[in-house]
N, CA, C and O atoms as a printed pandas DataFrame, in Angstrom:
     atom_number atom_name residue_name chain_id  residue_number  x_coord  y_coord  z_coord
0              1         N          MET        A               1  -95.222  235.458   45.848
1              2        CA          MET        A               1  -95.340  234.422   46.851
2              3         C          MET        A               1  -94.716  234.930   48.151
3              4         O          MET        A               1  -93.613  235.475   48.154
4              5         N          LYS        A               2  -95.425  234.745   49.229
5              6        CA          LYS        A               2  -94.899  235.119   50.539
6              7         C          LYS        A               2  -94.069  233.974   51.096
7              8         O          LYS        A               2  -94.424  232.802   50.971
8              9         N          LYS        A               3  -92.976  234.340   51.702
9             10        CA          LYS        A               3  -92.131  233.358   52.370
10            11         C          LYS        A               3  -92.024  233.751   53.831
11            12         O          LYS        A               3  -91.926  234.933   54.163
12            13         N          HIS        A               4  -92.042  232.772   54.683
13            14        CA          HIS        A               4  -91.923  233.006   56.114
14            15         C          HIS        A               4  -90.834  232.115   56.675
15            16         O          HIS        A               4  -90.833  230.900   56.476
16            17         N          LYS        A               5  -89.916  232.738   57.375
17            18        CA          LYS        A               5  -88.900  231.972   58.062
18            19         C          LYS        A               5  -89.488  231.554   59.403
19            20         O          LYS        A               5  -89.853  232.402   60.217
20            21         N          VAL        A               6  -89.577  230.277   59.626
21            22        CA          VAL        A               6  -90.187  229.756   60.838
22            23         C          VAL        A               6  -89.087  229.213   61.746
23            24         O          VAL        A               6  -88.319  228.328   61.371
24            25         N          THR        A               7  -89.039  229.765   62.930
25            26        CA          THR        A               7  -88.073  229.286   63.923
26            27         C          THR        A               7  -88.825  228.997   65.215
27            28         O          THR        A               7  -89.771  229.707   65.558
28            29         N          PRO        A               8  -88.417  227.983   65.916
29            30        CA          PRO        A               8  -89.129  227.639   67.158
30            31         C          PRO        A               8  -88.864  228.658   68.261
31            32         O          PRO        A               8  -87.808  229.287   68.316
32            33         N          LEU        A               9  -89.844  228.799   69.127
33            34        CA          LEU        A               9  -89.699  229.642   70.312
34            35         C          LEU        A               9  -88.917  228.856   71.360
35            36         O          LEU        A               9  -89.017  227.632   71.440
36            37         N          GLU        A              10  -88.147  229.571   72.150
37            38        CA          GLU        A              10  -87.407  228.906   73.214
38            39         C          GLU        A              10  -88.362  228.534   74.339
39            40         O          GLU        A              10  -89.279  229.288   74.663
40            41         N          SER        A              11  -88.142  227.383   74.922
41            42        CA          SER        A              11  -88.983  226.872   76.001
42            43         C          SER        A              11  -88.162  226.699   77.275
43            44         O          SER        A              11  -86.934  226.790   77.266
44            45         N          MET        A              12  -88.868  226.452   78.357
45            46        CA          MET        A              12  -88.236  226.181   79.644
46            47         C          MET        A              12  -88.897  224.926   80.211
47            48         O          MET        A              12  -90.117  224.771   80.146
48            49         N          GLN        A              13  -88.089  224.048   80.758
49            50        CA          GLN        A              13  -88.593  222.818   81.339
50            51         C          GLN        A              13  -88.623  222.953   82.859
51            52         O          GLN        A              13  -87.645  223.375   83.477
52            53         N          LEU        A              14  -89.752  222.592   83.448
53            54        CA          LEU        A              14  -89.916  222.608   84.901
54            55         C          LEU        A              14  -90.029  221.161   85.373
55            56         O          LEU        A              14  -90.970  220.456   85.009
56            57         N          GLU        A              15  -89.082  220.726   86.171
57            58        CA          GLU        A              15  -89.061  219.336   86.626
58            59         C          GLU        A              15  -89.534  219.232   88.074
59            60         O          GLU        A              15  -89.024  219.917   88.961
60            61         N          PHE        A              16  -90.500  218.379   88.291
61            62        CA          PHE        A              16  -91.035  218.089   89.608
62            63         C          PHE        A              16  -90.776  216.615   89.916
63            64         O          PHE        A              16  -90.322  215.875   89.044
64            65         N          LEU        A              17  -91.053  216.189   91.123
65            66        CA          LEU        A              17  -90.865  214.779   91.457
66            67         C          LEU        A              17  -91.789  213.875   90.651
67            68         O          LEU        A              17  -91.410  212.769   90.265
68            69         N          ASP        A              18  -93.013  214.358   90.400
69            70        CA          ASP        A              18  -94.023  213.518   89.762
70            71         C          ASP        A              18  -94.332  213.858   88.305
71            72         O          ASP        A              18  -95.093  213.140   87.656
72            73         N          ARG        A              19  -93.747  214.950   87.776
73            74        CA          ARG        A              19  -94.050  215.338   86.400
74            75         C          ARG        A              19  -93.047  216.375   85.902
75            76         O          ARG        A              19  -92.326  217.003   86.677
76            77         N          THR        A              20  -93.029  216.528   84.599
77            78        CA          THR        A              20  -92.216  217.558   83.956
78            79         C          THR        A              20  -93.147  218.393   83.095
79            80         O          THR        A              20  -93.929  217.855   82.312
80            81         N          LEU        A              21  -93.063  219.712   83.241
81            82        CA          LEU        A              21  -93.900  220.623   82.462
82            83         C          LEU        A              21  -93.012  221.483   81.575
83            84         O          LEU        A              21  -91.875  221.794   81.928
84            85         N          ILE        A              22  -93.541  221.860   80.428
85            86        CA          ILE        A              22  -92.821  222.706   79.485
86            87         C          ILE        A              22  -93.540  224.057   79.404
87            88         O          ILE        A              22  -94.756  224.113   79.222
88            89         N          PHE        A              23  -92.778  225.132   79.542
89            90        CA          PHE        A              23  -93.296  226.489   79.400
90            91         C          PHE        A              23  -92.851  227.043   78.054
91            92         O          PHE        A              23  -91.659  227.073   77.749
92            93         N          THR        A              24  -93.816  227.480   77.253
93            94        CA          THR        A              24  -93.552  228.180   76.002
94            95         C          THR        A              24  -94.580  229.290   75.882
95            96         O          THR        A              24  -95.782  229.023   75.883
96            97         N          PHE        A              25  -94.127  230.526   75.779
97            98        CA          PHE        A              25  -95.055  231.641   75.656
98            99         C          PHE        A              25  -95.320  231.882   74.179
99           100         O          PHE        A              25  -94.612  232.647   73.524
100          101         N          ASP        A              26  -96.345  231.221   73.666
101          102        CA          ASP        A              26  -96.699  231.288   72.251
102          103         C          ASP        A              26  -98.048  231.993   72.075
103          104         O          ASP        A              26  -98.591  232.553   73.027
104          105         N          MET        A              27  -98.577  231.961   70.862
105          106        CA          MET        A              27  -99.858  232.626   70.583
106          107         C          MET        A              27 -100.982  232.059   71.451
107          108         O          MET        A              27 -101.892  232.785   71.851
108          109         N          GLN        A              28 -100.915  230.790   71.731
109          110        CA          GLN        A              28 -101.921  230.155   72.588
110          111         C          GLN        A              28 -101.859  230.745   74.007
111          112         O          GLN        A              28 -102.892  230.990   74.630
112          113         N          ALA        A              29 -100.644  230.967   74.504
113          114        CA          ALA        A              29 -100.471  231.549   75.842
114          115         C          ALA        A              29 -100.954  233.002   75.876
115          116         O          ALA        A              29 -101.589  233.428   76.840
116          117         N          ILE        A              30 -100.651  233.747   74.832
117          118        CA          ILE        A              30 -101.107  235.139   74.745
118          119         C          ILE        A              30 -102.629  235.195   74.788
119          120         O          ILE        A              30 -103.202  235.994   75.529
120          121         N          THR        A              31 -103.278  234.357   74.004
121          122        CA          THR        A              31 -104.740  234.307   73.967
122          123         C          THR        A              31 -105.309  233.909   75.325
123          124         O          THR        A              31 -106.290  234.491   75.788
124          125         N          LYS        A              32 -104.693  232.919   75.959
125          126        CA          LYS        A              32 -105.148  232.462   77.276
126          127         C          LYS        A              32 -105.053  233.600   78.300
127          128         O          LYS        A              32 -105.974  233.808   79.090
128          129         N          MET        A              33 -103.938  234.330   78.282
129          130        CA          MET        A              33 -103.773  235.453   79.216
130          131         C          MET        A              33 -104.782  236.559   78.952
131          132         O          MET        A              33 -105.383  237.091   79.885
132          133         N          GLN        A              34 -104.969  236.905   77.686
133          134        CA          GLN        A              34 -105.913  237.972   77.342
134          135         C          GLN        A              34 -107.340  237.593   77.711
135          136         O          GLN        A              34 -108.098  238.425   78.210
136          137         N          ASN        A              35 -107.704  236.352   77.470
137          138        CA          ASN        A              35 -109.053  235.899   77.813
138          139         C          ASN        A              35 -109.300  235.923   79.318
139          140         O          ASN        A              35 -110.405  236.229   79.765
140          141         N          GLU        A              36 -108.286  235.606   80.084
141          142        CA          GLU        A              36 -108.430  235.521   81.537
142          143         C          GLU        A              36 -108.248  236.865   82.248
143          144         O          GLU        A              36 -108.954  237.156   83.213
144          145         N          PHE        A              37 -107.296  237.690   81.769
145          146        CA          PHE        A              37 -106.923  238.891   82.520
146          147         C          PHE        A              37 -107.109  240.201   81.768
147          148         O          PHE        A              37 -107.016  241.264   82.381
148          149         N          GLY        A              38 -107.367  240.168   80.462
149          150        CA          GLY        A              38 -107.528  241.393   79.681
150          151         C          GLY        A              38 -106.314  241.673   78.810
151          152         O          GLY        A              38 -105.427  240.831   78.668
152          153         N          ALA        A              39 -106.286  242.859   78.232
153          154        CA          ALA        A              39 -105.208  243.247   77.321
154          155         C          ALA        A              39 -103.855  243.151   78.021
155          156         O          ALA        A              39 -103.708  243.601   79.157
156          157         N          LEU        A              40 -102.881  242.573   77.350
157          158        CA          LEU        A              40 -101.580  242.337   77.960
158          159         C          LEU        A              40 -100.892  243.624   78.420
159          160         O          LEU        A              40 -100.218  243.635   79.450
160          161         N          GLU        A              41 -101.062  244.698   77.663
161          162        CA          GLU        A              41 -100.444  245.972   78.054
162          163         C          GLU        A              41 -100.985  246.436   79.408
163          164         O          GLU        A              41 -100.230  246.918   80.252
164          165         N          ASP        A              42 -102.295  246.288   79.607
165          166        CA          ASP        A              42 -102.915  246.682   80.868
166          167         C          ASP        A              42 -102.472  245.771   82.008
167          168         O          ASP        A              42 -102.197  246.236   83.114
168          169         N          VAL        A              43 -102.405  244.483   81.733
169          170        CA          VAL        A              43 -101.974  243.511   82.742
170          171         C          VAL        A              43 -100.540  243.807   83.178
171          172         O          VAL        A              43 -100.222  243.765   84.366
172          173         N          ALA        A              44  -99.677  244.106   82.205
173          174        CA          ALA        A              44  -98.268  244.368   82.511
174          175         C          ALA        A              44  -98.088  245.606   83.386
175          176         O          ALA        A              44  -97.139  245.673   84.167
176          177         N          ARG        A              45  -98.973  246.574   83.269
177          178        CA          ARG        A              45  -98.899  247.794   84.092
178          179         C          ARG        A              45  -99.560  247.618   85.453
179          180         O          ARG        A              45  -99.132  248.216   86.440
180          181         N          LYS        A              46 -100.595  246.805   85.501
181          182        CA          LYS        A              46 -101.437  246.706   86.688
182          183         C          LYS        A              46 -100.850  245.820   87.801
183          184         O          LYS        A              46 -101.066  246.082   88.984
184          185         N          TYR        A              47 -100.120  244.791   87.421
185          186        CA          TYR        A              47  -99.664  243.803   88.394
186          187         C          TYR        A              47  -98.172  243.919   88.678
187          188         O          TYR        A              47  -97.422  244.491   87.888
188          189         N          THR        A              48  -97.750  243.368   89.817
189          190        CA          THR        A              48  -96.325  243.337   90.153
190          191         C          THR        A              48  -95.608  242.367   89.219
191          192         O          THR        A              48  -96.238  241.567   88.526
192          193         N          GLU        A              49  -94.287  242.453   89.215
193          194        CA          GLU        A              49  -93.513  241.548   88.372
194          195         C          GLU        A              49  -93.724  240.091   88.767
195          196         O          GLU        A              49  -93.645  239.206   87.916
196          197         N          PHE        A              50  -93.989  239.831   90.039
197          198        CA          PHE        A              50  -94.233  238.462   90.489
198          199         C          PHE        A              50  -95.584  237.948   89.987
199          200         O          PHE        A              50  -95.690  236.823   89.498
200          201         N          GLU        A              51  -96.603  238.780   90.115
201          202        CA          GLU        A              51  -97.933  238.401   89.623
202          203         C          GLU        A              51  -97.920  238.220   88.108
203          204         O          GLU        A              51  -98.488  237.264   87.582
204          205         N          LEU        A              52  -97.266  239.148   87.417
205          206        CA          LEU        A              52  -97.174  239.081   85.959
206          207         C          LEU        A              52  -96.468  237.809   85.516
207          208         O          LEU        A              52  -96.940  237.113   84.617
208          209         N          ALA        A              53  -95.343  237.506   86.141
209          210        CA          ALA        A              53  -94.598  236.295   85.783
210          211         C          ALA        A              53  -95.411  235.040   86.074
211          212         O          ALA        A              53  -95.375  234.088   85.295
212          213         N          ALA        A              54  -96.141  235.026   87.180
213          214        CA          ALA        A              54  -96.980  233.865   87.503
214          215         C          ALA        A              54  -98.070  233.670   86.454
215          216         O          ALA        A              54  -98.346  232.544   86.040
216          217         N          MET        A              55  -98.688  234.770   86.026
217          218        CA          MET        A              55  -99.709  234.680   84.973
218          219         C          MET        A              55  -99.107  234.156   83.670
219          220         O          MET        A              55  -99.708  233.325   82.989
220          221         N          MET        A              56  -97.928  234.645   83.335
221          222        CA          MET        A              56  -97.260  234.203   82.106
222          223         C          MET        A              56  -96.892  232.729   82.194
223          224         O          MET        A              56  -97.087  231.974   81.241
224          225         N          LEU        A              57  -96.358  232.322   83.348
225          226        CA          LEU        A              57  -95.994  230.916   83.528
226          227         C          LEU        A              57  -97.231  230.041   83.410
227          228         O          LEU        A              57  -97.217  229.029   82.709
228          229         N          TRP        A              58  -98.296  230.426   84.089
229          230        CA          TRP        A              58  -99.552  229.668   84.036
230          231         C          TRP        A              58 -100.064  229.551   82.593
231          232         O          TRP        A              58 -100.470  228.474   82.157
232          233         N          ALA        A              59 -100.040  230.660   81.866
233          234        CA          ALA        A              59 -100.551  230.658   80.491
234          235         C          ALA        A              59  -99.663  229.853   79.549
235          236         O          ALA        A              59 -100.151  229.249   78.594
236          237         N          GLY        A              60  -98.366  229.846   79.818
237          238        CA          GLY        A              60  -97.424  229.188   78.913
238          239         C          GLY        A              60  -97.233  227.703   79.144
239          240         O          GLY        A              60  -96.630  227.021   78.315
240          241         N          VAL        A              61  -97.738  227.189   80.265
241          242        CA          VAL        A              61  -97.649  225.751   80.532
242          243         C          VAL        A              61  -98.933  225.101   80.018
243          244         O          VAL        A              61 -100.029  225.409   80.487
244          245         N          LYS        A              62  -98.785  224.213   79.064
245          246        CA          LYS        A              62  -99.956  223.574   78.446
246          247         C          LYS        A              62 -100.301  222.268   79.171
247          248         O          LYS        A              62 -100.131  221.177   78.627
248          249         N          HIS        A              63 -100.778  222.402   80.384
249          250        CA          HIS        A              63 -101.177  221.233   81.163
250          251         C          HIS        A              63 -102.437  221.600   81.924
251          252         O          HIS        A              63 -102.436  222.562   82.692
252          253         N          GLU        A              64 -103.495  220.862   81.727
253          254        CA          GLU        A              64 -104.798  221.233   82.282
254          255         C          GLU        A              64 -104.832  221.276   83.809
255          256         O          GLU        A              64 -105.669  221.973   84.383
256          257         N          ASP        A              65 -103.945  220.551   84.470
257          258        CA          ASP        A              65 -103.953  220.530   85.932
258          259         C          ASP        A              65 -103.046  221.587   86.557
259          260         O          ASP        A              65 -103.009  221.708   87.782
260          261         N          PHE        A              66 -102.321  222.347   85.757
261          262        CA          PHE        A              66 -101.413  223.374   86.272
262          263         C          PHE        A              66 -102.215  224.631   86.585
263          264         O          PHE        A              66 -102.865  225.194   85.704
264          265         N          THR        A              67 -102.169  225.068   87.837
265          266        CA          THR        A              67 -103.006  226.189   88.266
266          267         C          THR        A              67 -102.194  227.483   88.435
267          268         O          THR        A              67 -100.967  227.465   88.531
268          269         N          LEU        A              68 -102.911  228.581   88.466
269          270        CA          LEU        A              68 -102.289  229.873   88.714
270          271         C          LEU        A              68 -101.660  229.904   90.111
271          272         O          LEU        A              68 -100.602  230.503   90.301
272          273         N          ASP        A              69 -102.296  229.271   91.070
273          274        CA          ASP        A              69 -101.720  229.207   92.423
274          275         C          ASP        A              69 -100.381  228.474   92.420
275          276         O          ASP        A              69  -99.444  228.898   93.095
276          277         N          GLU        A              70 -100.283  227.381   91.669
277          278        CA          GLU        A              70  -99.006  226.669   91.549
278          279         C          GLU        A              70  -97.952  227.562   90.905
279          280         O          GLU        A              70  -96.799  227.595   91.335
280          281         N          ALA        A              71  -98.361  228.278   89.876
281          282        CA          ALA        A              71  -97.438  229.184   89.192
282          283         C          ALA        A              71  -96.929  230.251   90.146
283          284         O          ALA        A              71  -95.746  230.590   90.118
284          285         N          LYS        A              72  -97.806  230.786   90.992
285          286        CA          LYS        A              72  -97.400  231.810   91.968
286          287         C          LYS        A              72  -96.371  231.254   92.942
287          288         O          LYS        A              72  -95.391  231.928   93.259
288          289         N          VAL        A              73  -96.584  230.040   93.414
289          290        CA          VAL        A              73  -95.641  229.416   94.345
290          291         C          VAL        A              73  -94.273  229.233   93.679
291          292         O          VAL        A              73  -93.241  229.522   94.284
292          293         N          ILE        A              74  -94.270  228.762   92.454
293          294        CA          ILE        A              74  -93.015  228.547   91.732
294          295         C          ILE        A              74  -92.280  229.867   91.525
295          296         O          ILE        A              74  -91.079  229.964   91.776
296          297         N          ILE        A              75  -93.002  230.874   91.070
297          298        CA          ILE        A              75  -92.393  232.174   90.781
298          299         C          ILE        A              75  -91.818  232.812   92.042
299          300         O          ILE        A              75  -90.726  233.379   92.005
300          301         N          THR        A              76  -92.538  232.725   93.151
301          302        CA          THR        A              76  -92.065  233.368   94.375
302          303         C          THR        A              76  -91.003  232.552   95.111
303          304         O          THR        A              76  -90.400  233.045   96.065
304          305         N          SER        A              77  -90.770  231.330   94.688
305          306        CA          SER        A              77  -89.754  230.507   95.359
306          307         C          SER        A              77  -88.512  230.284   94.504
307          308         O          SER        A              77  -87.572  229.626   94.950
308          309         N          SER        A              78  -88.489  230.816   93.289
309          310        CA          SER        A              78  -87.325  230.622   92.424
310          311         C          SER        A              78  -87.048  231.882   91.601
311          312         O          SER        A              78  -87.752  232.175   90.635
312          313         N          ALA        A              79  -86.023  232.609   91.997
313          314        CA          ALA        A              79  -85.644  233.820   91.256
314          315         C          ALA        A              79  -85.232  233.479   89.826
315          316         O          ALA        A              79  -85.455  234.267   88.907
316          317         N          GLU        A              80  -84.642  232.325   89.645
317          318        CA          GLU        A              80  -84.211  231.914   88.303
318          319         C          GLU        A              80  -85.410  231.667   87.392
319          320         O          GLU        A              80  -85.407  232.099   86.239
320          321         N          VAL        A              81  -86.428  230.984   87.892
321          322        CA          VAL        A              81  -87.637  230.746   87.091
322          323         C          VAL        A              81  -88.353  232.070   86.828
323          324         O          VAL        A              81  -88.849  232.296   85.724
324          325         N          LEU        A              82  -88.410  232.934   87.823
325          326        CA          LEU        A              82  -89.007  234.259   87.653
326          327         C          LEU        A              82  -88.322  235.015   86.519
327          328         O          LEU        A              82  -88.990  235.499   85.606
328          329         N          SER        A              83  -87.021  235.116   86.570
329          330        CA          SER        A              83  -86.256  235.837   85.556
330          331         C          SER        A              83  -86.400  235.195   84.176
331          332         O          SER        A              83  -86.618  235.888   83.182
332          333         N          ASP        A              84  -86.278  233.873   84.122
333          334        CA          ASP        A              84  -86.392  233.172   82.835
334          335         C          ASP        A              84  -87.780  233.303   82.236
335          336         O          ASP        A              84  -87.918  233.441   81.021
336          337         N          THR        A              85  -88.810  233.262   83.069
337          338        CA          THR        A              85  -90.181  233.405   82.564
338          339         C          THR        A              85  -90.370  234.766   81.905
339          340         O          THR        A              85  -90.905  234.854   80.800
340          341         N          LEU        A              86  -89.935  235.819   82.573
341          342        CA          LEU        A              86  -90.077  237.165   82.013
342          343         C          LEU        A              86  -89.234  237.341   80.751
343          344         O          LEU        A              86  -89.698  237.913   79.765
344          345         N          THR        A              87  -88.004  236.853   80.784
345          346        CA          THR        A              87  -87.110  236.992   79.627
346          347         C          THR        A              87  -87.611  236.194   78.430
347          348         O          THR        A              87  -87.641  236.711   77.313
348          349         N          LEU        A              88  -88.004  234.949   78.648
349          350        CA          LEU        A              88  -88.512  234.123   77.543
350          351         C          LEU        A              88  -89.799  234.702   76.970
351          352         O          LEU        A              88  -90.024  234.650   75.761
352          353         N          THR        A              89  -90.644  235.252   77.837
353          354        CA          THR        A              89  -91.881  235.868   77.358
354          355         C          THR        A              89  -91.576  237.077   76.487
355          356         O          THR        A              89  -92.170  237.235   75.420
356          357         N          MET        A              90  -90.675  237.915   76.920
357          358        CA          MET        A              90  -90.309  239.092   76.144
358          359         C          MET        A              90  -89.722  238.674   74.793
359          360         O          MET        A              90  -90.074  239.242   73.760
360          361         N          ASP        A              91  -88.835  237.692   74.801
361          362        CA          ASP        A              91  -88.253  237.200   73.548
362          363         C          ASP        A              91  -89.333  236.638   72.617
363          364         O          ASP        A              91  -89.299  236.863   71.407
364          365         N          SER        A              92  -90.284  235.910   73.192
365          366        CA          SER        A              92  -91.361  235.323   72.388
366          367         C          SER        A              92  -92.247  236.395   71.766
367          368         O          SER        A              92  -92.621  236.294   70.597
368          369         N          ILE        A              93  -92.581  237.414   72.538
369          370        CA          ILE        A              93  -93.431  238.483   72.009
370          371         C          ILE        A              93  -92.727  239.198   70.863
371          372         O          ILE        A              93  -93.348  239.516   69.848
372          373         N          MET        A              94  -91.445  239.449   71.025
373          374        CA          MET        A              94  -90.686  240.077   69.943
374          375         C          MET        A              94  -90.682  239.187   68.703
375          376         O          MET        A              94  -90.799  239.673   67.579
376          377         N          HIS        A              95  -90.551  237.912   68.913
377          378        CA          HIS        A              95  -90.518  236.942   67.821
378          379         C          HIS        A              95  -91.887  236.828   67.134
379          380         O          HIS        A              95  -91.972  236.781   65.906
380          381         N          LEU        A              96  -92.941  236.786   67.932
381          382        CA          LEU        A              96  -94.281  236.558   67.392
382          383         C          LEU        A              96  -94.889  237.789   66.727
383          384         O          LEU        A              96  -95.490  237.688   65.657
384          385         N          ALA        A              97  -94.734  238.939   67.356
385          386        CA          ALA        A              97  -95.460  240.116   66.886
386          387         C          ALA        A              97  -94.564  241.211   66.326
387          388         O          ALA        A              97  -95.045  242.111   65.637
388          389         N          GLY        A              98  -93.313  241.148   66.601
389          390        CA          GLY        A              98  -92.424  242.202   66.146
390          391         C          GLY        A              98  -92.347  243.321   67.162
391          392         O          GLY        A              98  -93.344  243.668   67.795
392          393         N          GLU        A              99  -91.183  243.874   67.313
393          394        CA          GLU        A              99  -90.938  244.890   68.332
394          395         C          GLU        A              99  -91.820  246.116   68.149
395          396         O          GLU        A              99  -92.266  246.703   69.134
396          397         N          LYS        A             100  -92.081  246.516   66.899
397          398        CA          LYS        A             100  -92.902  247.706   66.648
398          399         C          LYS        A             100  -94.326  247.538   67.154
399          400         O          LYS        A             100  -94.874  248.434   67.796
400          401         N          ASN        A             101  -94.920  246.397   66.867
401          402        CA          ASN        A             101  -96.324  246.179   67.206
402          403         C          ASN        A             101  -96.582  246.079   68.702
403          404         O          ASN        A             101  -97.685  246.388   69.151
404          405         N          GLU        A             102  -95.611  245.664   69.469
405          406        CA          GLU        A             102  -95.824  245.409   70.886
406          407         C          GLU        A             102  -94.896  246.240   71.767
407          408         O          GLU        A             102  -94.512  245.796   72.849
408          409         N          LYS        A             103  -94.537  247.428   71.322
409          410        CA          LYS        A             103  -93.546  248.245   72.027
410          411         C          LYS        A             103  -93.943  248.531   73.481
411          412         O          LYS        A             103  -93.113  248.379   74.378
412          413         N          LYS        A             104  -95.188  248.940   73.733
413          414        CA          LYS        A             104  -95.621  249.264   75.090
414          415         C          LYS        A             104  -95.548  248.044   76.004
415          416         O          LYS        A             104  -95.062  248.129   77.132
416          417         N          LEU        A             105  -96.030  246.922   75.509
417          418        CA          LEU        A             105  -96.003  245.705   76.303
418          419         C          LEU        A             105  -94.563  245.301   76.604
419          420         O          LEU        A             105  -94.241  244.943   77.737
420          421         N          LEU        A             106  -93.708  245.357   75.604
421          422        CA          LEU        A             106  -92.317  244.989   75.807
422          423         C          LEU        A             106  -91.643  245.897   76.826
423          424         O          LEU        A             106  -90.834  245.429   77.627
424          425         N          GLU        A             107  -91.960  247.170   76.809
425          426        CA          GLU        A             107  -91.391  248.099   77.788
426          427         C          GLU        A             107  -91.805  247.718   79.205
427          428         O          GLU        A             107  -90.990  247.775   80.127
428          429         N          GLU        A             108  -93.062  247.331   79.383
429          430        CA          GLU        A             108  -93.546  246.942   80.705
430          431         C          GLU        A             108  -92.892  245.643   81.170
431          432         O          GLU        A             108  -92.523  245.517   82.338
432          433         N          ILE        A             109  -92.750  244.696   80.280
433          434        CA          ILE        A             109  -92.108  243.426   80.641
434          435         C          ILE        A             109  -90.626  243.660   80.925
435          436         O          ILE        A             109  -90.066  243.081   81.857
436          437         N          GLU        A             110  -90.005  244.496   80.128
437          438        CA          GLU        A             110  -88.595  244.823   80.337
438          439         C          GLU        A             110  -88.392  245.473   81.715
439          440         O          GLU        A             110  -87.409  245.188   82.399
440          441         N          ARG        A             111  -89.318  246.339   82.110
441          442        CA          ARG        A             111  -89.268  246.955   83.432
442          443         C          ARG        A             111  -89.289  245.874   84.515
443          444         O          ARG        A             111  -88.529  245.934   85.482
444          445         N          ALA        A             112  -90.158  244.901   84.340
445          446        CA          ALA        A             112  -90.257  243.819   85.316
446          447         C          ALA        A             112  -88.981  242.967   85.317
447          448         O          ALA        A             112  -88.510  242.560   86.379
448          449         N          VAL        A             113  -88.424  242.698   84.139
449          450        CA          VAL        A             113  -87.201  241.900   84.046
450          451         C          VAL        A             113  -86.056  242.608   84.778
451          452         O          VAL        A             113  -85.298  241.971   85.510
452          453         N          LYS        A             114  -85.935  243.901   84.585
453          454        CA          LYS        A             114  -84.859  244.664   85.236
454          455         C          LYS        A             114  -84.984  244.610   86.760
455          456         O          LYS        A             114  -83.977  244.606   87.468
456          457         N          LYS        A             115  -86.200  244.570   87.255
457          458        CA          LYS        A             115  -86.411  244.518   88.712
458          459         C          LYS        A             115  -85.947  243.198   89.305
459          460         O          LYS        A             115  -85.557  243.147   90.471
460          461         N          VAL        A             116  -85.985  242.132   88.518
461          462        CA          VAL        A             116  -85.735  240.805   89.091
462          463         C          VAL        A             116  -84.475  240.133   88.550
463          464         O          VAL        A             116  -84.252  238.961   88.855
464          465         N          LYS        A             117  -83.660  240.799   87.783
465          466        CA          LYS        A             117  -82.459  240.171   87.227
466          467         C          LYS        A             117  -81.620  239.580   88.342
467          468         O          LYS        A             117  -81.301  240.242   89.330
468          469         N          VAL        A             118  -81.269  238.305   88.156
469          470        CA          VAL        A             118  -80.430  237.611   89.146
470          471         C          VAL        A             118  -79.079  237.292   88.569
471          472         O          VAL        A             118  -78.237  236.710   89.253
């Protein structure tokens, strides 16, 4: 019999005047990013840390009205959200897929995290 230890992924709450959104970089977010932008390893190498974080934030917020443009504005106006988005995404990928399976992607995200540490 297989046993799986299930633990929740860490989330981030974004509070606005008119709404509150929750960011969680889960399998749904990974699929959304891959469908929209291509393989995550390629995306992580191709875009700046700001663009990458905006894509991750957009993919991880499960709200149909939340746009990539909104994510870009948030990421470029808050160093804390930028850093937390990259860090939470890296932690989630390690949790979901294991460090061995996603080593290249994790290295690229880690590079971006180091650039923006606040």
